[in-house]
mmCIF file with all atom_site columns, C-alpha atoms in Angstrom:
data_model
loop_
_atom_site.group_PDB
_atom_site.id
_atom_site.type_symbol
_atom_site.label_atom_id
_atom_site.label_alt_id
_atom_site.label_comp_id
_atom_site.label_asym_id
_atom_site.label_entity_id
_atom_site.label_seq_id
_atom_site.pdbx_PDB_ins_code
_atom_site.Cartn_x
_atom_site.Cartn_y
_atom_site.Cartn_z
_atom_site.occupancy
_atom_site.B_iso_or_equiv
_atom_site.pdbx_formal_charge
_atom_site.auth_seq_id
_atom_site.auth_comp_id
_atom_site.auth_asym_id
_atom_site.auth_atom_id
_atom_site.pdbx_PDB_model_num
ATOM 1   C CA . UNK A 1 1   ? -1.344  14.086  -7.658  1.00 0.00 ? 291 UNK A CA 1
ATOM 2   C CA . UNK A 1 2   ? -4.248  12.248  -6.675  1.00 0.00 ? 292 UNK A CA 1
ATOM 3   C CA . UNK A 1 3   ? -3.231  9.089   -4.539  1.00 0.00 ? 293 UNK A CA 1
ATOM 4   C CA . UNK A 1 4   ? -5.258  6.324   -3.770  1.00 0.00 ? 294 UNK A CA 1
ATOM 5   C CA . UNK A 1 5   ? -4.630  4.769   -0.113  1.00 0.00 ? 295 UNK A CA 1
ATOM 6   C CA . UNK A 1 6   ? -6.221  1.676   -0.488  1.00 0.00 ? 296 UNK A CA 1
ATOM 7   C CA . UNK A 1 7   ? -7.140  0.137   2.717   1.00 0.00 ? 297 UNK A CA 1
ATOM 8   C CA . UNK A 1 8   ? -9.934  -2.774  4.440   1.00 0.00 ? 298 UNK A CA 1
ATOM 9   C CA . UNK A 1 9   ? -12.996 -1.713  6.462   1.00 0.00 ? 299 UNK A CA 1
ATOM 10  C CA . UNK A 1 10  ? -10.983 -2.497  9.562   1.00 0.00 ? 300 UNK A CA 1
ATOM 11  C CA . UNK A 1 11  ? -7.301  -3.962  10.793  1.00 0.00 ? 301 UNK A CA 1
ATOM 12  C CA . UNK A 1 12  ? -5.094  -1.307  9.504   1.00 0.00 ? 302 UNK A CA 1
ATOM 13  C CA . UNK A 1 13  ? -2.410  -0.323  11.114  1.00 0.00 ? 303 UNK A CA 1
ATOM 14  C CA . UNK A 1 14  ? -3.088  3.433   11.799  1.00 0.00 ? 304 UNK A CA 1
ATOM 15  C CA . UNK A 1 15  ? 0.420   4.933   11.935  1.00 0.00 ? 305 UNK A CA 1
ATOM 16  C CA . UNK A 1 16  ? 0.829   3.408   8.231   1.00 0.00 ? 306 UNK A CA 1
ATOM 17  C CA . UNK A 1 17  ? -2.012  5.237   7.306   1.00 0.00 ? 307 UNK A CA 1
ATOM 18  C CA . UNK A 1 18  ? -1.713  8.551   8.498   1.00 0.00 ? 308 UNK A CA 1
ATOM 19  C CA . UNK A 1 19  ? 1.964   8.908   8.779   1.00 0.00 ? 309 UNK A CA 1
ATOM 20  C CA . UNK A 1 20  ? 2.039   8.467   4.739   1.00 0.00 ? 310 UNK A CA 1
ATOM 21  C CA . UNK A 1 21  ? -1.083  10.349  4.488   1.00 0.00 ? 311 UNK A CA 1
ATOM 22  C CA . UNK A 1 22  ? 0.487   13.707  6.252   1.00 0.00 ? 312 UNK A CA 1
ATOM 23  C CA . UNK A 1 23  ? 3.588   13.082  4.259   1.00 0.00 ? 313 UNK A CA 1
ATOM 24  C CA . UNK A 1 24  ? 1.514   13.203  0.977   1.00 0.00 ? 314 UNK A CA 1
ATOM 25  C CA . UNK A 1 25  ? -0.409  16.407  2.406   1.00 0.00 ? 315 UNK A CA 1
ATOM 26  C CA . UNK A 1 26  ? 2.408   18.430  3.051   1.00 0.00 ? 316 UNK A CA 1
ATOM 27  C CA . UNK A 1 27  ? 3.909   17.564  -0.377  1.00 0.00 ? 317 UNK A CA 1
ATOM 28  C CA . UNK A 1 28  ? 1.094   18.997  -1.919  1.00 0.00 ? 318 UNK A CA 1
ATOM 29  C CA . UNK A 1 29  ? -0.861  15.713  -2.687  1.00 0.00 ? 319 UNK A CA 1
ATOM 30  C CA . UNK A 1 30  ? -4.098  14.510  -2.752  1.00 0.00 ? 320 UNK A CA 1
ATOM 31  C CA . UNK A 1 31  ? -4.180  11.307  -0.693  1.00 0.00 ? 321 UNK A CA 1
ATOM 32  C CA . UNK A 1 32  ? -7.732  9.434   -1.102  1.00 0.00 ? 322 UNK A CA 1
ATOM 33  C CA . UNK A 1 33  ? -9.177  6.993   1.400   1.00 0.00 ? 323 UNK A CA 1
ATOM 34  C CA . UNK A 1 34  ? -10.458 3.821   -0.606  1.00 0.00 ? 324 UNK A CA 1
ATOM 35  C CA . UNK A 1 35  ? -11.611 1.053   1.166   1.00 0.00 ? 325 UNK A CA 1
ATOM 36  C CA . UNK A 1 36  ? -14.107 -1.593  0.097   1.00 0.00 ? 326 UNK A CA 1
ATOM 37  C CA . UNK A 1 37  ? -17.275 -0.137  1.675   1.00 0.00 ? 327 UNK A CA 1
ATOM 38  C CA . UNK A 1 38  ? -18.745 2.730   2.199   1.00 0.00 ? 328 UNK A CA 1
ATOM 39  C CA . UNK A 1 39  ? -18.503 4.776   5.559   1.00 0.00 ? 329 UNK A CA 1
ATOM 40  C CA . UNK A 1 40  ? -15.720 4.331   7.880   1.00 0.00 ? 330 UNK A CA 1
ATOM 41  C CA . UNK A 1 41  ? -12.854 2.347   8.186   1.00 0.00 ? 331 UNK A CA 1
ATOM 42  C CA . UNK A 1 42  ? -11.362 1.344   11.685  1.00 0.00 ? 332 UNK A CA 1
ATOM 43  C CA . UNK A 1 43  ? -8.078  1.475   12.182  1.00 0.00 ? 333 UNK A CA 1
ATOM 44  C CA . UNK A 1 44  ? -5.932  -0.247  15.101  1.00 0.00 ? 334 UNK A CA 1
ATOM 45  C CA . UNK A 1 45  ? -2.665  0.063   16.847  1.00 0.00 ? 335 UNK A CA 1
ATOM 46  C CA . UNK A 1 46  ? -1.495  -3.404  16.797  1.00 0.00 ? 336 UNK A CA 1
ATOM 47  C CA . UNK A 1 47  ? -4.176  -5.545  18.193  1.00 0.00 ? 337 UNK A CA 1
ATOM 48  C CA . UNK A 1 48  ? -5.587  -3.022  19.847  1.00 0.00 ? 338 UNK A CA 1
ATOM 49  C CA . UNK A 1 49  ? -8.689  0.171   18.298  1.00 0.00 ? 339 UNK A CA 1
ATOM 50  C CA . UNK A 1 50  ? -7.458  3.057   17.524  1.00 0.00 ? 340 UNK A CA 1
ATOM 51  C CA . UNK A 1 51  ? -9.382  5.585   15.295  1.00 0.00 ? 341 UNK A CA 1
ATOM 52  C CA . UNK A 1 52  ? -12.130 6.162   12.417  1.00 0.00 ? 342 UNK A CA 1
ATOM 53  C CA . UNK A 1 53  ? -12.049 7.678   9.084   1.00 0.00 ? 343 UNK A CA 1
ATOM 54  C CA . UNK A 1 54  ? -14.237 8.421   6.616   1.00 0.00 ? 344 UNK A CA 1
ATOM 55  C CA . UNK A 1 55  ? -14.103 6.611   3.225   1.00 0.00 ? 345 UNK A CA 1
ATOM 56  C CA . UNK A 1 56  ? -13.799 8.587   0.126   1.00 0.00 ? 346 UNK A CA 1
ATOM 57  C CA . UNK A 1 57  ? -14.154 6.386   -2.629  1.00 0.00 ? 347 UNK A CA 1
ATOM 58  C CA . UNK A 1 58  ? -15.044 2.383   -2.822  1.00 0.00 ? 348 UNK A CA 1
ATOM 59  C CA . UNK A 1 59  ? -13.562 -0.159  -4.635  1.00 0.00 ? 349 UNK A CA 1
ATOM 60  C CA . UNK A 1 60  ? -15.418 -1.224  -7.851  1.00 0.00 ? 350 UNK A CA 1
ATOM 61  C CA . UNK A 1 61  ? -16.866 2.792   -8.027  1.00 0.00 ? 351 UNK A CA 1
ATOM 62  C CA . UNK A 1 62  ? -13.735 4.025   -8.339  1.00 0.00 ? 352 UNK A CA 1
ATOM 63  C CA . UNK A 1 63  ? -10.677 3.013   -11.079 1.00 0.00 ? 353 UNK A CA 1
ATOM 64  C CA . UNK A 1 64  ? -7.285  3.038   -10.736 1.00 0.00 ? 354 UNK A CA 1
ATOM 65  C CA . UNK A 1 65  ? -6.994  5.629   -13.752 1.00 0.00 ? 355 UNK A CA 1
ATOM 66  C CA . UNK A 1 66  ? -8.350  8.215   -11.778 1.00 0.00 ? 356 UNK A CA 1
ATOM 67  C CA . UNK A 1 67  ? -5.352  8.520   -9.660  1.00 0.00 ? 357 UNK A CA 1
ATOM 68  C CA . UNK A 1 68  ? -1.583  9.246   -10.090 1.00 0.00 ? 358 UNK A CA 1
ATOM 69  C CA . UNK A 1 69  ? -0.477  6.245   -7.414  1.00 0.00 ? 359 UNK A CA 1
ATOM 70  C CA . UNK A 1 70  ? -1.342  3.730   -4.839  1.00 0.00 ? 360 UNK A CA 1
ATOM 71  C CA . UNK A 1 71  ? 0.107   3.293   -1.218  1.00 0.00 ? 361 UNK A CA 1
ATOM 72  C CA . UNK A 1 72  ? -0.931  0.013   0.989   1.00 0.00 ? 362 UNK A CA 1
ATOM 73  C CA . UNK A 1 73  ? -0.707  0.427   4.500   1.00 0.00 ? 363 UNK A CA 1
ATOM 74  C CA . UNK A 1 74  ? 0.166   -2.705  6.570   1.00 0.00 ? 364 UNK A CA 1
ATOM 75  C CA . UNK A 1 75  ? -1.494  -4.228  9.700   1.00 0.00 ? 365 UNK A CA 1
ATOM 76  C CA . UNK A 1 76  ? -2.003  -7.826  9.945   1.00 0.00 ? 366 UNK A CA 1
ATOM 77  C CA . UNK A 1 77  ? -5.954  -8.109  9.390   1.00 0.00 ? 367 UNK A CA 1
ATOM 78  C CA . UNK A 1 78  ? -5.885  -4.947  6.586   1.00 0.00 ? 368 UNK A CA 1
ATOM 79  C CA . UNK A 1 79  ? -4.071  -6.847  3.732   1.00 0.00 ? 369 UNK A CA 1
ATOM 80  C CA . UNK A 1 80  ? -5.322  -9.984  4.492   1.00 0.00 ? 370 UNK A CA 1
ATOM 81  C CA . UNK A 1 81  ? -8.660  -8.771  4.303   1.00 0.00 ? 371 UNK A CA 1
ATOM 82  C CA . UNK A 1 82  ? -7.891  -7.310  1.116   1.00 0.00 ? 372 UNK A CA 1
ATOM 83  C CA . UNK A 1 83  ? -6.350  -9.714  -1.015  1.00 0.00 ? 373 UNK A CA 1
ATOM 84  C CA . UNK A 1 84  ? -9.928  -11.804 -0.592  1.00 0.00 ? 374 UNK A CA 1
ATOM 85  C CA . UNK A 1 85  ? -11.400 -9.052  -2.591  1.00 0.00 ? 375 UNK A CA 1
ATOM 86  C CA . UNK A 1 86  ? -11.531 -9.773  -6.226  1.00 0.00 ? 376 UNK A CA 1
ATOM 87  C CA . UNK A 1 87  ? -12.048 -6.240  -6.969  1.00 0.00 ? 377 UNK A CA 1
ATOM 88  C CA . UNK A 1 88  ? -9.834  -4.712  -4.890  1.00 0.00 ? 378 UNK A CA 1
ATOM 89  C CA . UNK A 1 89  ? -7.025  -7.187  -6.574  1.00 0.00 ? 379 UNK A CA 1
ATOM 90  C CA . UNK A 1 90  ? -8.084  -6.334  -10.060 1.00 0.00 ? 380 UNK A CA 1
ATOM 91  C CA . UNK A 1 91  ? -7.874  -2.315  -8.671  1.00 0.00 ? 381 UNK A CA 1
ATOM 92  C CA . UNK A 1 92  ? -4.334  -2.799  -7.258  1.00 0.00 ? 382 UNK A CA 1
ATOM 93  C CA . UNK A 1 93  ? -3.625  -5.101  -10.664 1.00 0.00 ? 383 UNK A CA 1
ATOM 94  C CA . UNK A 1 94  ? -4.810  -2.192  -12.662 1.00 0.00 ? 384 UNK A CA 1
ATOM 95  C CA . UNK A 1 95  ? -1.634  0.067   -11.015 1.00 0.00 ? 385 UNK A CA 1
ATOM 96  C CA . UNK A 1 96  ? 0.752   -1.954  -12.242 1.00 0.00 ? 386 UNK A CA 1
ATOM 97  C CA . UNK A 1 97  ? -0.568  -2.703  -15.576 1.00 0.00 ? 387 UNK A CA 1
ATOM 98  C CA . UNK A 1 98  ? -1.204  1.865   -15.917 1.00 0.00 ? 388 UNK A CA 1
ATOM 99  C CA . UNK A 1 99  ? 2.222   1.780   -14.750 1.00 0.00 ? 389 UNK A CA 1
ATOM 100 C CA . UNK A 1 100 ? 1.461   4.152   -11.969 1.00 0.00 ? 390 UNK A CA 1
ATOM 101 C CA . UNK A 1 101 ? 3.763   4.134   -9.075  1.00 0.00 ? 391 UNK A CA 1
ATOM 102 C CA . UNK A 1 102 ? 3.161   1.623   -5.878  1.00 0.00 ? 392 UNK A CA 1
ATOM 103 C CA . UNK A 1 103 ? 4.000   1.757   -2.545  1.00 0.00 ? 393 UNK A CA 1
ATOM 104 C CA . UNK A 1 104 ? 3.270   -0.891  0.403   1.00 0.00 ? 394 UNK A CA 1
ATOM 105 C CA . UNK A 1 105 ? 4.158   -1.298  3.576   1.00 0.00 ? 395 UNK A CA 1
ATOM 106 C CA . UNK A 1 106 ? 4.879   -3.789  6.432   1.00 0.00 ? 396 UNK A CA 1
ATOM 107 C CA . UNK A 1 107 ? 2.262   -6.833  5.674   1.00 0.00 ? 397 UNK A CA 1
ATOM 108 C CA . UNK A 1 108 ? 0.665   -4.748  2.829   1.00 0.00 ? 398 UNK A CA 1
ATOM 109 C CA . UNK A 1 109 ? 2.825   -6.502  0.077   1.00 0.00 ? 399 UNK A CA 1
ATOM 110 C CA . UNK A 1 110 ? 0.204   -9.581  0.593   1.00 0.00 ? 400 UNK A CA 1
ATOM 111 C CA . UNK A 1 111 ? -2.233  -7.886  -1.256  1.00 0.00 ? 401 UNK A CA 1
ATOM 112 C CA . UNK A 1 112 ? 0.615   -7.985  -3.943  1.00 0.00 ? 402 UNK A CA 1
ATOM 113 C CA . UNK A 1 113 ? 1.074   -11.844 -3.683  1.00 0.00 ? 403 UNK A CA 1
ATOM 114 C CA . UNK A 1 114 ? -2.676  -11.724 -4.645  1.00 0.00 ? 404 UNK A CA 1
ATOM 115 C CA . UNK A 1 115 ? -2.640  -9.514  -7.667  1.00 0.00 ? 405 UNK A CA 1
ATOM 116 C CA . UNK A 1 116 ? 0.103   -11.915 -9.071  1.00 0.00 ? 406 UNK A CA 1
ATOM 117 C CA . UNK A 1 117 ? 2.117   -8.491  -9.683  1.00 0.00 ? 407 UNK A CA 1
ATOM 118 C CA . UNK A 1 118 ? 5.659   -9.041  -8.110  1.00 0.00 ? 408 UNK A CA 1
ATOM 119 C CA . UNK A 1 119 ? 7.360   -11.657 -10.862 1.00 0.00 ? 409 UNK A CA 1
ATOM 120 C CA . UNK A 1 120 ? 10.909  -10.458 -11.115 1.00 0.00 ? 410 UNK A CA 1
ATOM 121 C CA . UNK A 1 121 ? 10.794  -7.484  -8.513  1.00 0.00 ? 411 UNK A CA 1
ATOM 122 C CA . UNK A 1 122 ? 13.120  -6.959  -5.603  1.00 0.00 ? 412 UNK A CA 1
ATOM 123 C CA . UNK A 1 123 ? 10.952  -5.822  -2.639  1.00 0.00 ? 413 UNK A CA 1
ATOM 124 C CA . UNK A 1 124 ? 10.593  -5.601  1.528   1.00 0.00 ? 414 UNK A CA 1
ATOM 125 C CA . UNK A 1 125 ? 7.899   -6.135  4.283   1.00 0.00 ? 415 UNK A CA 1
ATOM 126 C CA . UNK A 1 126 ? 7.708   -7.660  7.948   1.00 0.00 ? 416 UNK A CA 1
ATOM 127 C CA . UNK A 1 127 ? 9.668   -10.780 7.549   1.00 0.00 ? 417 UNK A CA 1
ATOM 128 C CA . UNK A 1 128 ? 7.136   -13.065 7.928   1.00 0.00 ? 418 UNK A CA 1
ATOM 129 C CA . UNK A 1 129 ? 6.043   -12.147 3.863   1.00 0.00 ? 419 UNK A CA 1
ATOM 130 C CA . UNK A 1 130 ? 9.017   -13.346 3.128   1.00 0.00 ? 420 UNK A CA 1
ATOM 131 C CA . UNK A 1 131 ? 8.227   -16.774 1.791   1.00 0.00 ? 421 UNK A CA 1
ATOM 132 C CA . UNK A 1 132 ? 5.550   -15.482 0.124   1.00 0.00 ? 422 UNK A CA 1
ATOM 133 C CA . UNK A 1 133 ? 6.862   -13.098 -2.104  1.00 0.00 ? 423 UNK A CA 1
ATOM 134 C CA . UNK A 1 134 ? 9.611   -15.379 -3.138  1.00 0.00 ? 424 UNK A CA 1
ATOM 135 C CA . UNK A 1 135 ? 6.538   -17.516 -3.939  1.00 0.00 ? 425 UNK A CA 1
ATOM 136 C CA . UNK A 1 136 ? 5.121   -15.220 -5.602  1.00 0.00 ? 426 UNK A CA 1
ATOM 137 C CA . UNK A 1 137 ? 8.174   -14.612 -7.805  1.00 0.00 ? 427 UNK A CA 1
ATOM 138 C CA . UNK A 1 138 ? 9.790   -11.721 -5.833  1.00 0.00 ? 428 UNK A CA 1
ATOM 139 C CA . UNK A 1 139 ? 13.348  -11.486 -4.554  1.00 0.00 ? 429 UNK A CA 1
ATOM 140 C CA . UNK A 1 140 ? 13.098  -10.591 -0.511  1.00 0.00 ? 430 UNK A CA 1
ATOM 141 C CA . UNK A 1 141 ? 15.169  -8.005  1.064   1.00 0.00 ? 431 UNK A CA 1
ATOM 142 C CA . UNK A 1 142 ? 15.810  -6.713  4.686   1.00 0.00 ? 432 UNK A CA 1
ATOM 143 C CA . UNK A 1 143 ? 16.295  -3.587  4.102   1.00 0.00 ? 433 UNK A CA 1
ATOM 144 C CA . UNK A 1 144 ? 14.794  -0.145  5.434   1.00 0.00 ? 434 UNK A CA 1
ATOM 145 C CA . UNK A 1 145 ? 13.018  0.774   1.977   1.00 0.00 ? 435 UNK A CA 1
ATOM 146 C CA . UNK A 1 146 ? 13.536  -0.464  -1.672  1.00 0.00 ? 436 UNK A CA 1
ATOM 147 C CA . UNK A 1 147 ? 13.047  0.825   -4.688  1.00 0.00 ? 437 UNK A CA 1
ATOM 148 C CA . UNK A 1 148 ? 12.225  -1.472  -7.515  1.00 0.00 ? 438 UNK A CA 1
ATOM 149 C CA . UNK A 1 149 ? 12.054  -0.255  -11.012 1.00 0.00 ? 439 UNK A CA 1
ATOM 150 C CA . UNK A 1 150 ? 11.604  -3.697  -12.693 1.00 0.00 ? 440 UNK A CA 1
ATOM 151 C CA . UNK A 1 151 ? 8.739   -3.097  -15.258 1.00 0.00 ? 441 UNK A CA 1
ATOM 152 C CA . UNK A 1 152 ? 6.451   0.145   -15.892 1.00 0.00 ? 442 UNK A CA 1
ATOM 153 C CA . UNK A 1 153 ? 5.253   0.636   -12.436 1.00 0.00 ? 443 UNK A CA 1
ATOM 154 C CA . UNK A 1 154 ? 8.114   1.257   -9.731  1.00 0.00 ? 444 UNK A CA 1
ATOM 155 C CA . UNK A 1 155 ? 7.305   -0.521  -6.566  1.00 0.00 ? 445 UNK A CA 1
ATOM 156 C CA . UNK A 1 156 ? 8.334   1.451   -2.785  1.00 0.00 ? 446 UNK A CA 1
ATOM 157 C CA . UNK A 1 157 ? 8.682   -0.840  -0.127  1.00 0.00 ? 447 UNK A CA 1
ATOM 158 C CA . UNK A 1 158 ? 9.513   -0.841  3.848   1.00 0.00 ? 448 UNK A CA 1
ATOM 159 C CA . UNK A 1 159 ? 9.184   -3.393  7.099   1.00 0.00 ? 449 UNK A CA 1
ATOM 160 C CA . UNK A 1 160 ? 7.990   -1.965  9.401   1.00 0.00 ? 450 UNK A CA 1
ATOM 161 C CA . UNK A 1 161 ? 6.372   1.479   11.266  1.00 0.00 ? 451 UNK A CA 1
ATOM 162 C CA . UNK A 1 162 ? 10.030  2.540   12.569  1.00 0.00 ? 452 UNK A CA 1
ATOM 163 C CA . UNK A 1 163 ? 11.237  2.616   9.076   1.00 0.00 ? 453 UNK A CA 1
ATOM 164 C CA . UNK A 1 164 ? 8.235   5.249   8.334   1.00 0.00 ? 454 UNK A CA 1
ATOM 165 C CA . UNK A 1 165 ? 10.420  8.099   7.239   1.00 0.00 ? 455 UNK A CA 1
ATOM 166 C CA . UNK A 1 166 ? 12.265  6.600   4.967   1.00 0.00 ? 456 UNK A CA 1
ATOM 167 C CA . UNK A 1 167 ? 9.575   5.128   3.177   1.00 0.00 ? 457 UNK A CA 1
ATOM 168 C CA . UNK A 1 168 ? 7.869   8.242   3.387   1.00 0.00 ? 458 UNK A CA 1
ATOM 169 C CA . UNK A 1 169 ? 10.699  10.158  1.874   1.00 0.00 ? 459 UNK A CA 1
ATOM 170 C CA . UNK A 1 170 ? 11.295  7.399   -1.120  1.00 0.00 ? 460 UNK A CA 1
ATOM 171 C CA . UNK A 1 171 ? 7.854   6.901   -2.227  1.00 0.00 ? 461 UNK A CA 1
ATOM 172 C CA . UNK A 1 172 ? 6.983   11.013  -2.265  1.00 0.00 ? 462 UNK A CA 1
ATOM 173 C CA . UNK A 1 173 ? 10.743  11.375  -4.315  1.00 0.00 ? 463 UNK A CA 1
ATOM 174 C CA . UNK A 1 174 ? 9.239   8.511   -6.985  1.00 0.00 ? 464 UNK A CA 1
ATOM 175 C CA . UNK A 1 175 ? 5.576   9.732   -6.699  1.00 0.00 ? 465 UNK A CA 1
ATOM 176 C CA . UNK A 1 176 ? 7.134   12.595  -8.044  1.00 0.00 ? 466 UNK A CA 1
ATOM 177 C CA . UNK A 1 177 ? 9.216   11.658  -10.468 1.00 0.00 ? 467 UNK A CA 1
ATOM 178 C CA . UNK A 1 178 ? 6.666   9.287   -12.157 1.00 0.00 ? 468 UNK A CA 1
ATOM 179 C CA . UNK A 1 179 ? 4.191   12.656  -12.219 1.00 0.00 ? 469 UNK A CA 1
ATOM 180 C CA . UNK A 1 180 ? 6.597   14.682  -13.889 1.00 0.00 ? 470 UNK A CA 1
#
């Protein structure tokens, strides 16, 4: 499966990318690096640089149809920076509305909030989203990963980096289920 990991030219959280991204490797995937330019995208640990890496596909060249999922990585700056994008909302919209499978981690879900796509789903992300998604129409947990299945697209979820493996190991077992 191709999978689209849809992130901003800079303020992601690396670990979020390329823990998932490895996880999705070894499973036999193709993960994707989308990102709203071209070039590179600069990743961070916390507040702090960490690496590069190359873009593979922009947003508004690319379509959601051309892959078999989505997964948001977190970081502060990353989904903030995203859900400003009208295109890159439209692109995440597009997931849902394919009913290809989603997952998003940590602050990520605020690129949710933006595409108006969590009405009636049960989801978590760093606390502070909280408010948010139940603004949005959501129902927030605090729990290590969740699995929502509330419409056609089924939505992975987790807090934070240290829940990593679980949310690694739930979105690959859905990922594959939806492909199959």
């Amino acid at each position: 499966m191709r999978i689209a990991f849809l992130t901003a030219p800079e303020g992601v959280e690396q670990i979020e990318l390329t823990e998932p991204w490895k996880a999705a490797v070894d499973a036999g995937h193709e993960p994707v690096l989308v990102s709203t330019k071209p070039g590179t995208i600069q990743a961070f640990h916390h507040l702090d640089k960490a690496d590069t890496f190359p873009v593979q596909e922009v947003v508004g060249e690319t379509t959601a149809d051309s892959f078999g999922g989505l997964v948001l990585p977190g970081g502060v700056a990353n989904p903030d920076n995203l859900r400003t994008d009208e295109k890159v909302v439209r692109f995440v919209r597009d997931f849902f509305e394919q009913g290809w499978p989603v997952a998003a981690i940590c602050h990520a879900p605020w690129t949710l909030v933006e595409a108006d796509v969590l009405r009636g789903r049960v989801l978590t992300s760093w606390p502070s989203l909280a408010t948010d998604i139940r603004n949005a129409g959501g129902t927030w947990v605090d729990e290590q990963v969740k699995i929502c299945d509330h419409g056609d697209s089924k939505l992975v979820t987790s807090r934070k980096p240290d829940d990593l493996k679980a949310f690694d190991e739930a979105f690959l077992d859905v990922f594959a289920r939806e492909a199959a």
